[in-house]
PDB file of C-alpha atoms in Angstrom:
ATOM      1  CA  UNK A 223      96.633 134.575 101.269  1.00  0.00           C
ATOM      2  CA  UNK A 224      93.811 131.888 100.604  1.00  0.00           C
ATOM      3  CA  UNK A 225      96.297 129.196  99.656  1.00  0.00           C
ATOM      4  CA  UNK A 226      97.962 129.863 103.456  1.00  0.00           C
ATOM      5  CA  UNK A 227      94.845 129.617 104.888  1.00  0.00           C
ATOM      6  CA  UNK A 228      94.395 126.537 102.823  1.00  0.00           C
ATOM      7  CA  UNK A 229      98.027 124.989 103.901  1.00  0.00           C
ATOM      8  CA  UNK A 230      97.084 126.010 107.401  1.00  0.00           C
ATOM      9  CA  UNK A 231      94.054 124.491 107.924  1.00  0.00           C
ATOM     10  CA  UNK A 232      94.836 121.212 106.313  1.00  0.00           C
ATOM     11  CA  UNK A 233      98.015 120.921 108.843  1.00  0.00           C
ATOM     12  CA  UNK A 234      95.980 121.514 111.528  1.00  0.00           C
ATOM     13  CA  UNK A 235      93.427 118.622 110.618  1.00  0.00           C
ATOM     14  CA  UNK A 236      96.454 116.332 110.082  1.00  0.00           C
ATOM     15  CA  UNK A 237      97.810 117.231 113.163  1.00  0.00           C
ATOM     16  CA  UNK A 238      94.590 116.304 115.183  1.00  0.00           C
ATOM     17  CA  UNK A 239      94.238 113.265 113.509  1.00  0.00           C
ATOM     18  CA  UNK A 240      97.343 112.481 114.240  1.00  0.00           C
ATOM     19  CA  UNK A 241      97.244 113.002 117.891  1.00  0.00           C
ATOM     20  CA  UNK A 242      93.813 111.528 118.215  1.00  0.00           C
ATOM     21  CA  UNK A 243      95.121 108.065 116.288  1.00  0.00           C
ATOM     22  CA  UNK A 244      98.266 108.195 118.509  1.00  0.00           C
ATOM     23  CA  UNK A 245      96.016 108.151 122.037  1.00  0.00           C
ATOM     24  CA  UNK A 246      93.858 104.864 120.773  1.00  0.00           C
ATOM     25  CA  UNK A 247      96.959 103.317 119.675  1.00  0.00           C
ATOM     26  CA  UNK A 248      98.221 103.888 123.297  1.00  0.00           C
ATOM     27  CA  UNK A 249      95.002 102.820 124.958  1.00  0.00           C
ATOM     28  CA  UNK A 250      94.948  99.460 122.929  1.00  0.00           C
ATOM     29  CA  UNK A 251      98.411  98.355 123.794  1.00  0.00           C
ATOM     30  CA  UNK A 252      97.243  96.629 127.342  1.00  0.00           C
ATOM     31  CA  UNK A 253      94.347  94.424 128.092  1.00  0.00           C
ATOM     32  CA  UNK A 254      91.910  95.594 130.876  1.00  0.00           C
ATOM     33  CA  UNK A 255      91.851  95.004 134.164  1.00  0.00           C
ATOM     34  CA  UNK A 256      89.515  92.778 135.302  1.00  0.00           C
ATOM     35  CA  UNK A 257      86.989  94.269 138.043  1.00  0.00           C
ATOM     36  CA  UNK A 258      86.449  92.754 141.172  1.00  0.00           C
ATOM     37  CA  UNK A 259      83.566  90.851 142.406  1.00  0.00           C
ATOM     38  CA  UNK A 260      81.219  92.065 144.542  1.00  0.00           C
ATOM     39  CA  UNK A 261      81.363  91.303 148.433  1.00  0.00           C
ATOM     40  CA  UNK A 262      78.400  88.891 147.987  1.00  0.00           C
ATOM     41  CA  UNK A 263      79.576  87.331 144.766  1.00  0.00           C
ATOM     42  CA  UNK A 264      78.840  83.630 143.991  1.00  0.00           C
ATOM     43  CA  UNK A 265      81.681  81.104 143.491  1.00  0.00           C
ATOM     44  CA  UNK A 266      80.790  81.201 139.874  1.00  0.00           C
ATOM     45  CA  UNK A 267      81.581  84.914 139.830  1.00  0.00           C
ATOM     46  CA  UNK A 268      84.573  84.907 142.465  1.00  0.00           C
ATOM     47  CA  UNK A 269      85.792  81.699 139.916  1.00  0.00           C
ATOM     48  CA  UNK A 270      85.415  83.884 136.500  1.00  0.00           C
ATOM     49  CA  UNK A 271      87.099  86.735 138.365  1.00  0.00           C
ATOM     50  CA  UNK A 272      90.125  84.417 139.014  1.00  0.00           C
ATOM     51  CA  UNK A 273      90.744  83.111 135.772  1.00  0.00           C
ATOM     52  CA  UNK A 274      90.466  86.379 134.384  1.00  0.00           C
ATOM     53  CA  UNK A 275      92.969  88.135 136.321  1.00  0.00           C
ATOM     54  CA  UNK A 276      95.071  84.917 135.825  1.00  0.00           C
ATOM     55  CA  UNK A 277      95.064  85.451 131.748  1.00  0.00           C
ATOM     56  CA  UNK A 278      95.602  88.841 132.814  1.00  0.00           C
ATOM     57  CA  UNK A 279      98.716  88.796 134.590  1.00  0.00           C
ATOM     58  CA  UNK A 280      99.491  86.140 131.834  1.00  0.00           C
ATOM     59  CA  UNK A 281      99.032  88.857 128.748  1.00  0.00           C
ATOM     60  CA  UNK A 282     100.918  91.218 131.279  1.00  0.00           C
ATOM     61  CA  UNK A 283     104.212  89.315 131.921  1.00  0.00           C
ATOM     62  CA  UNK A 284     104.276  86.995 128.691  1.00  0.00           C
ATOM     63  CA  UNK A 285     107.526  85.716 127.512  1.00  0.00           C
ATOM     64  CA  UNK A 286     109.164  87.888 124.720  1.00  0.00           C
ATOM     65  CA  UNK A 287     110.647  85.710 122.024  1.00  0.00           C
ATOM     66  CA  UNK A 288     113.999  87.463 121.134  1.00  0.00           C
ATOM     67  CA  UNK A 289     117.159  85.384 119.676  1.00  0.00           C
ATOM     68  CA  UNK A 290     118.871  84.222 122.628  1.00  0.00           C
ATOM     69  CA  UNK A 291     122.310  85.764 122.610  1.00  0.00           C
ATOM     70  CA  UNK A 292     125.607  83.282 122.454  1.00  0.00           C
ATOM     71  CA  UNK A 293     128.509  83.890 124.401  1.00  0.00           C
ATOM     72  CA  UNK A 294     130.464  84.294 121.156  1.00  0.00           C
ATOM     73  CA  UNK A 295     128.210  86.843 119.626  1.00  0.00           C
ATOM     74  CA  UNK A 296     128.875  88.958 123.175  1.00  0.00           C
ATOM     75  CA  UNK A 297     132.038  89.366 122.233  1.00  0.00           C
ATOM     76  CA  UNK A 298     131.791  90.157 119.024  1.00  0.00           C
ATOM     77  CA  UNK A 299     129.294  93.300 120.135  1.00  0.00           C
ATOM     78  CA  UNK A 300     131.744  94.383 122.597  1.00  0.00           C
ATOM     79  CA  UNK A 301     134.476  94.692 119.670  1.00  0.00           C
ATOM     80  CA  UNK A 302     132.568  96.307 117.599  1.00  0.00           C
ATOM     81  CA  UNK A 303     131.449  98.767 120.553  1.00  0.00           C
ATOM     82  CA  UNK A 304     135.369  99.198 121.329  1.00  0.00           C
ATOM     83  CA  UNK A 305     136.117  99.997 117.645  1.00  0.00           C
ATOM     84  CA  UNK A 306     133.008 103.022 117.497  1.00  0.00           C
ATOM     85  CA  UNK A 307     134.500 104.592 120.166  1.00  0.00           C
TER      86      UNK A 307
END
């Protein structure tokens, strides 16, 4: 009875820290947004606000750097597609 308990328990603290570690993982994956300037903001401020949301939109749609697919190896996926099925 103590030993279930036991078992119990323990999954219970896994599964928490589990979820918790999952949600920070999910909050790290995008960079801020950077807040707006104030109505009265300097150029200085209105400036810094630019190049942030610049590096921002940057981070946001960055290249991804996959193999580029030939023509040939097309083909060769749609055979092998055609053969699963």
């Amino acid at each position: 009875m103590f030993c279930r308990l036991q078992c119990w328990l323990f999954l219970c603290i896994v599964m928490v820290g589990l979820v918790l570690f999952n949600g920070s993982m999910v909050a790290c994956t995008q960079p801020p947004i950077p807040r707006p300037p104030p109505d009265q903001a300097t150029f200085e401020q209105k400036a810094r606000y630019l190049a942030a949301m610049q590096h921002y939109i940057n981070a946001i749609t960055r290249q991804r750097y996959k193999r580029k697919i030939k023509e040939d190896d097309r083909k060769d996926n749609e055979r092998k597609r055609k053969r699963k099925k």
